[in-house]
């Protein structure tokens, strides 16, 4: 007796089909799982056995062979439990094979037959839609997530007995209007608009008006958010570097439909969605704040079976590195390629995984180990030697610093003032949204969204300078010994500054302001 059921796994952040084949024949009672299963898949036999028996069904007392195809791809996780149980019940004649036809089964089984959710349901459901599979059977807790994908009927079940008794009903609204992009626009609007999710900052908690003074820092924050430029704040302790960076998500526009689907898929694969407490699509831009003890694999991604790292979890959002020089040199250098390529490529013996990593890097650091170098007050003088300062700054290499578009020195506040009367996050968000809209319309035919994405001919076309502005930039380029990369990043920042002013033409003052944001390229003071 033979049965074949479709299931799926996740490789990188994309789904991949797994055929679960079950064969039952006469012989000593034995269950064999083949097809490169890991320990979690091997253990599924005991979970499936207990779930079938506790659900009032019979586990066959014959020789059972379970094959997971393709056999050369290593299988991991517990997402195949439901498919294995369905295959055993079908092969033993307890379930009509019509229930398995043109259907994808995803879910983990508990010993009492309850079906639990697994990471990556969204990616697997999207795979089913692309392949023309019309039905997807998922745990009840994952219905909201799977229903974001159009073109499939999503059936949510709470237990194995529930499915066997015909209790699986399609999710409501399957006959509604779908978008051509492959997801339900109505559900995109209704899901994920409220509720807290890990890795996101709520605009209700933080406001730009909380930051006292630091007008130059707020201006730099506005420029960075408007063009998705990388940002570094340098200043003594307590100047508001971290406060400013933590308010970046509150002034940035929400994720668009395509962006939101990509981010939700990533968080689904990593098992970091809010579940039933905050179902549906992610709308807020991610804000990831890893500790400085993080490993390279944790930051970039990796493992024997590659998993996304923090740079991928920050996709379309912000990766914030507080006290950047405290991170290991290896971790910081590993950021160089994602900052340029906007993706991470991890190669292993069994294949190559590519993870998206289009993020804004926001970072902060002290000017020296004690933090008070270059200060204009005598009450806290710097106690660091020139060699110690050089060693401290050398923890961040020149090539990495070159990739930080805005490098802003924040002075120490000399007098306390109440946090009132400054620009609020709501007002800053309106300004950023206007600048972002100008960019979106300008680059619509090129498939770009932000000024930071400009390069090559498009950069020369849309960031063309007047003769006076070009002369200023060439003079500074020669005096400071800037790299070609720094030259181009100044052009991109100038383009963003002009967009904030509502102008298409880039003026000399725009270039001058952009040059002023390259503080690490300028000679040290003091």
XYZ file of N, CA and C in Angstrom, residues 401-521:
363
model
N 34.195 52.624 7.156
C 33.810 54.013 7.398
C 33.431 54.710 6.097
N 34.081 54.322 5.011
C 33.795 54.915 3.709
C 32.367 54.627 3.262
N 31.782 53.527 3.749
C 30.429 53.134 3.363
C 29.362 53.790 4.229
N 29.759 54.574 5.211
C 28.814 55.295 6.073
C 28.577 56.669 5.463
N 27.416 56.880 4.889
C 27.153 58.100 4.122
C 27.265 59.355 4.986
N 26.600 59.345 6.128
C 26.580 60.504 7.016
C 27.361 60.181 8.279
N 28.413 60.960 8.541
C 29.253 60.794 9.729
C 29.187 62.112 10.496
N 28.446 62.103 11.593
C 28.070 63.360 12.253
C 28.668 63.419 13.651
N 29.372 64.526 13.944
C 29.903 64.773 15.281
C 28.837 65.470 16.119
N 28.496 64.888 17.263
C 27.521 65.494 18.166
C 28.253 66.100 19.355
N 28.100 67.412 19.606
C 28.780 68.032 20.747
C 28.077 67.696 22.058
N 28.810 67.837 23.139
C 28.236 67.629 24.462
C 27.348 68.812 24.824
N 26.151 68.519 25.350
C 25.233 69.564 25.747
C 25.747 70.231 27.028
N 25.874 71.575 27.006
C 26.448 72.291 28.148
C 25.409 72.712 29.172
N 24.144 72.766 28.781
C 23.087 73.194 29.714
C 21.851 72.356 29.465
N 21.174 72.016 30.560
C 19.958 71.210 30.435
C 18.786 72.114 30.054
N 17.945 71.610 29.181
C 16.748 72.345 28.772
C 15.609 71.349 28.654
N 14.373 71.787 28.934
C 13.239 70.863 28.822
C 13.029 70.428 27.378
N 12.600 69.173 27.217
C 12.339 68.630 25.874
C 10.971 69.089 25.409
N 10.908 70.263 24.862
C 9.636 70.782 24.364
C 9.911 71.763 23.239
N 8.948 71.887 22.362
C 9.053 72.861 21.294
C 9.825 72.401 20.086
N 10.454 71.195 20.147
C 11.206 70.711 19.005
C 10.324 70.010 17.999
N 10.943 69.577 16.908
C 10.207 68.861 15.865
C 9.760 67.506 16.382
N 8.511 67.191 16.149
C 7.978 65.898 16.572
C 8.221 64.850 15.501
N 8.075 63.596 15.881
C 8.222 62.512 14.911
C 7.141 62.587 13.837
N 5.948 63.034 14.221
C 4.861 63.138 13.250
C 5.205 64.152 12.159
N 5.715 65.299 12.570
C 6.080 66.321 11.593
C 7.263 65.868 10.745
N 8.271 65.272 11.385
C 9.425 64.776 10.635
C 8.995 63.686 9.663
N 8.045 62.839 10.076
C 7.552 61.785 9.198
C 6.889 62.346 7.958
N 6.173 63.463 8.093
C 5.539 64.092 6.931
C 6.595 64.597 5.945
N 7.666 65.193 6.473
C 8.735 65.704 5.612
C 9.426 64.550 4.878
N 9.711 63.482 5.618
C 10.362 62.318 5.015
C 9.454 61.687 3.963
N 8.165 61.599 4.249
C 7.220 60.999 3.302
C 7.168 61.795 1.999
N 7.213 63.123 2.093
C 7.212 63.954 0.880
C 8.464 63.696 0.045
N 9.628 63.640 0.716
C 10.875 63.386 -0.011
C 10.874 61.993 -0.614
N 10.353 61.017 0.121
C 10.297 59.642 -0.391
C 9.370 59.534 -1.595
N 8.277 60.286 -1.569
C 7.347 60.269 -2.690
C 7.996 60.826 -3.951
N 8.773 61.905 -3.819
C 9.479 62.470 -4.967
C 10.426 61.436 -5.578
N 11.133 60.709 -4.720
C 12.062 59.688 -5.218
C 11.319 58.542 -5.893
N 10.216 58.116 -5.282
C 9.458 56.990 -5.834
C 8.932 57.318 -7.228
N 8.452 58.535 -7.422
C 7.943 58.939 -8.730
C 9.075 59.108 -9.734
N 10.199 59.630 -9.271
C 11.317 59.889 -10.178
C 11.920 58.591 -10.712
N 12.012 57.580 -9.836
C 12.695 56.341 -10.213
C 11.733 55.196 -10.540
N 10.463 55.508 -10.744
C 9.464 54.446 -10.952
C 9.830 53.543 -12.127
N 10.289 54.121 -13.209
C 10.589 53.318 -14.400
C 11.905 52.561 -14.289
N 12.689 52.858 -13.235
C 13.970 52.177 -13.048
C 13.898 51.098 -11.972
N 12.768 50.971 -11.306
C 12.641 49.968 -10.255
C 13.366 50.317 -8.982
N 13.681 51.591 -8.783
C 14.359 52.037 -7.563
C 13.389 52.793 -6.680
N 13.781 52.989 -5.427
C 12.918 53.694 -4.490
C 13.633 54.810 -3.749
N 14.935 54.645 -3.475
C 15.667 55.591 -2.640
C 16.871 56.148 -3.392
N 17.290 57.340 -3.006
C 18.481 57.946 -3.600
C 19.729 57.111 -3.327
N 19.771 56.414 -2.200
C 20.945 55.605 -1.865
C 21.151 54.463 -2.850
N 20.149 54.128 -3.647
C 20.272 53.044 -4.624
C 20.859 53.505 -5.948
N 21.030 54.802 -6.136
C 21.560 55.324 -7.392
C 23.005 54.903 -7.592
N 23.361 54.575 -8.816
C 24.739 54.278 -9.159
C 24.921 54.379 -10.668
N 26.163 54.554 -11.073
C 26.494 54.592 -12.485
C 25.787 55.691 -13.264
N 25.260 55.368 -14.437
C 24.611 56.384 -15.281
C 23.427 57.064 -14.602
N 22.666 56.321 -13.792
C 21.515 56.930 -13.123
C 21.960 57.984 -12.116
N 23.079 57.748 -11.433
C 23.591 58.739 -10.487
C 24.015 60.002 -11.221
N 24.693 59.836 -12.343
C 25.125 61.019 -13.113
C 23.932 61.758 -13.704
N 22.862 61.019 -14.007
C 21.689 61.650 -14.607
C 20.872 62.432 -13.587
N 20.633 61.843 -12.433
C 19.718 62.449 -11.466
C 20.422 63.260 -10.379
N 21.746 63.173 -10.305
C 22.487 63.977 -9.326
C 23.479 64.881 -10.044
N 23.029 65.472 -11.129
C 23.886 66.357 -11.910
C 24.058 67.686 -11.186
N 25.306 68.149 -11.083
C 25.613 69.364 -10.335
C 25.807 70.553 -11.270
N 25.576 71.722 -10.703
C 25.891 72.957 -11.420
C 27.405 73.131 -11.455
N 27.943 73.988 -12.331
C 29.407 74.170 -12.394
C 30.014 74.588 -11.060
N 29.351 75.486 -10.312
C 29.892 75.932 -9.021
C 29.901 74.790 -8.012
N 28.804 74.026 -7.978
C 28.735 72.905 -7.040
C 29.754 71.835 -7.401
N 29.946 71.587 -8.694
C 30.933 70.600 -9.129
C 32.342 71.044 -8.761
N 32.620 72.347 -8.903
C 33.941 72.866 -8.541
C 34.200 72.705 -7.050
N 33.204 72.958 -6.221
C 33.352 72.796 -4.771
C 33.643 71.346 -4.417
N 32.891 70.426 -5.018
C 33.077 69.015 -4.708
C 34.461 68.540 -5.141
N 34.950 68.994 -6.317
C 36.267 68.578 -6.783
C 37.375 69.143 -5.910
N 37.176 70.351 -5.402
C 38.167 70.959 -4.519
C 38.279 70.158 -3.219
N 37.139 69.807 -2.622
C 37.140 69.030 -1.378
C 37.662 67.623 -1.636
N 37.331 67.072 -2.780
C 37.798 65.729 -3.134
C 39.325 65.682 -3.144
N 39.948 66.727 -3.690
C 41.412 66.767 -3.759
C 42.028 67.053 -2.399
N 41.427 67.977 -1.627
C 41.995 68.361 -0.337
C 41.928 67.237 0.685
N 40.809 66.532 0.747
C 40.624 65.491 1.765
C 41.043 64.112 1.282
N 41.355 63.983 0.007
C 41.756 62.688 -0.514
C 40.640 61.662 -0.460
N 39.442 62.078 -0.859
C 38.282 61.196 -0.793
C 38.392 60.066 -1.809
N 37.734 58.977 -1.538
C 37.653 57.873 -2.484
C 36.529 58.142 -3.479
N 36.508 57.368 -4.564
C 35.411 57.486 -5.522
C 34.076 57.157 -4.852
N 34.111 56.180 -3.908
C 32.876 55.818 -3.216
C 32.356 56.991 -2.391
N 33.255 57.664 -1.659
C 32.845 58.810 -0.859
C 32.319 59.932 -1.761
N 32.950 60.126 -2.917
C 32.493 61.139 -3.878
C 31.052 60.859 -4.296
N 30.761 59.597 -4.649
C 29.414 59.245 -5.093
C 28.396 59.360 -3.957
N 28.815 59.020 -2.752
C 27.878 59.115 -1.630
C 27.546 60.562 -1.290
N 28.499 61.457 -1.493
C 28.201 62.881 -1.314
C 27.162 63.332 -2.343
N 27.278 62.832 -3.580
C 26.285 63.160 -4.606
C 24.896 62.666 -4.198
N 24.826 61.453 -3.673
C 23.532 60.895 -3.265
C 22.922 61.701 -2.120
N 23.759 62.076 -1.154
C 23.251 62.875 -0.034
C 22.781 64.237 -0.536
N 23.535 64.835 -1.452
C 23.128 66.131 -2.020
C 21.778 66.013 -2.714
N 21.552 64.906 -3.420
C 20.269 64.671 -4.089
C 19.139 64.612 -3.051
N 19.397 63.959 -1.925
C 18.384 63.857 -0.882
C 18.109 65.206 -0.239
N 19.155 65.976 0.004
C 18.969 67.309 0.607
C 18.122 68.189 -0.311
N 18.359 68.106 -1.616
C 17.546 68.873 -2.567
C 16.098 68.391 -2.540
N 15.889 67.084 -2.410
C 14.524 66.559 -2.334
C 13.811 67.050 -1.083
N 14.544 67.162 0.036
C 13.934 67.682 1.262
C 13.489 69.128 1.075
N 14.204 69.865 0.231
C 13.840 71.255 -0.048
C 12.799 71.367 -1.154
N 12.419 70.219 -1.751
C 11.415 70.250 -2.813
C 11.934 70.727 -4.137
N 13.261 70.542 -4.371
C 13.863 71.019 -5.617
C 14.414 69.853 -6.428
N 14.378 69.997 -7.755
C 15.038 69.027 -8.618
C 16.502 69.389 -8.820
N 16.800 70.685 -8.842
C 18.173 71.147 -9.036
C 18.947 71.015 -7.727
N 20.194 70.557 -7.815
C 21.078 70.458 -6.652
C 21.937 71.710 -6.609
N 21.825 72.480 -5.534
C 22.549 73.741 -5.410
C 23.877 73.541 -4.690
N 24.673 74.588 -4.704
C 25.990 74.526 -4.060
C 25.852 74.299 -2.564
N 24.843 74.923 -1.935
C 24.670 74.732 -0.489
C 24.273 73.302 -0.141
N 23.610 72.620 -1.061
C 23.283 71.207 -0.826
C 24.547 70.365 -0.771
N 25.462 70.615 -1.701
C 26.732 69.888 -1.723
C 27.560 70.231 -0.497
N 27.561 71.504 -0.103
C 28.326 71.917 1.078
C 27.812 71.222 2.329
N 26.496 71.103 2.466
C 25.947 70.410 3.626
C 26.303 68.926 3.590
N 26.254 68.309 2.415
C 26.604 66.893 2.292
C 28.064 66.657 2.651
N 28.947 67.556 2.239
C 30.370 67.427 2.575
C 30.571 67.534 4.079
N 29.802 68.382 4.724
C 29.929 68.585 6.167
C 29.585 67.329 6.958
N 28.838 66.404 6.337
C 28.464 65.170 7.022
C 29.539 64.087 6.928
N 30.665 64.384 6.277
C 31.746 63.397 6.158
C 32.834 63.712 7.179
N 32.501 63.641 8.465
C 33.436 64.070 9.505
C 34.634 63.140 9.651
N 34.473 61.847 9.404
C 35.593 60.923 9.558
C 36.627 61.088 8.459
N 36.250 61.744 7.357
C 37.209 62.007 6.285
C 38.034 63.253 6.561
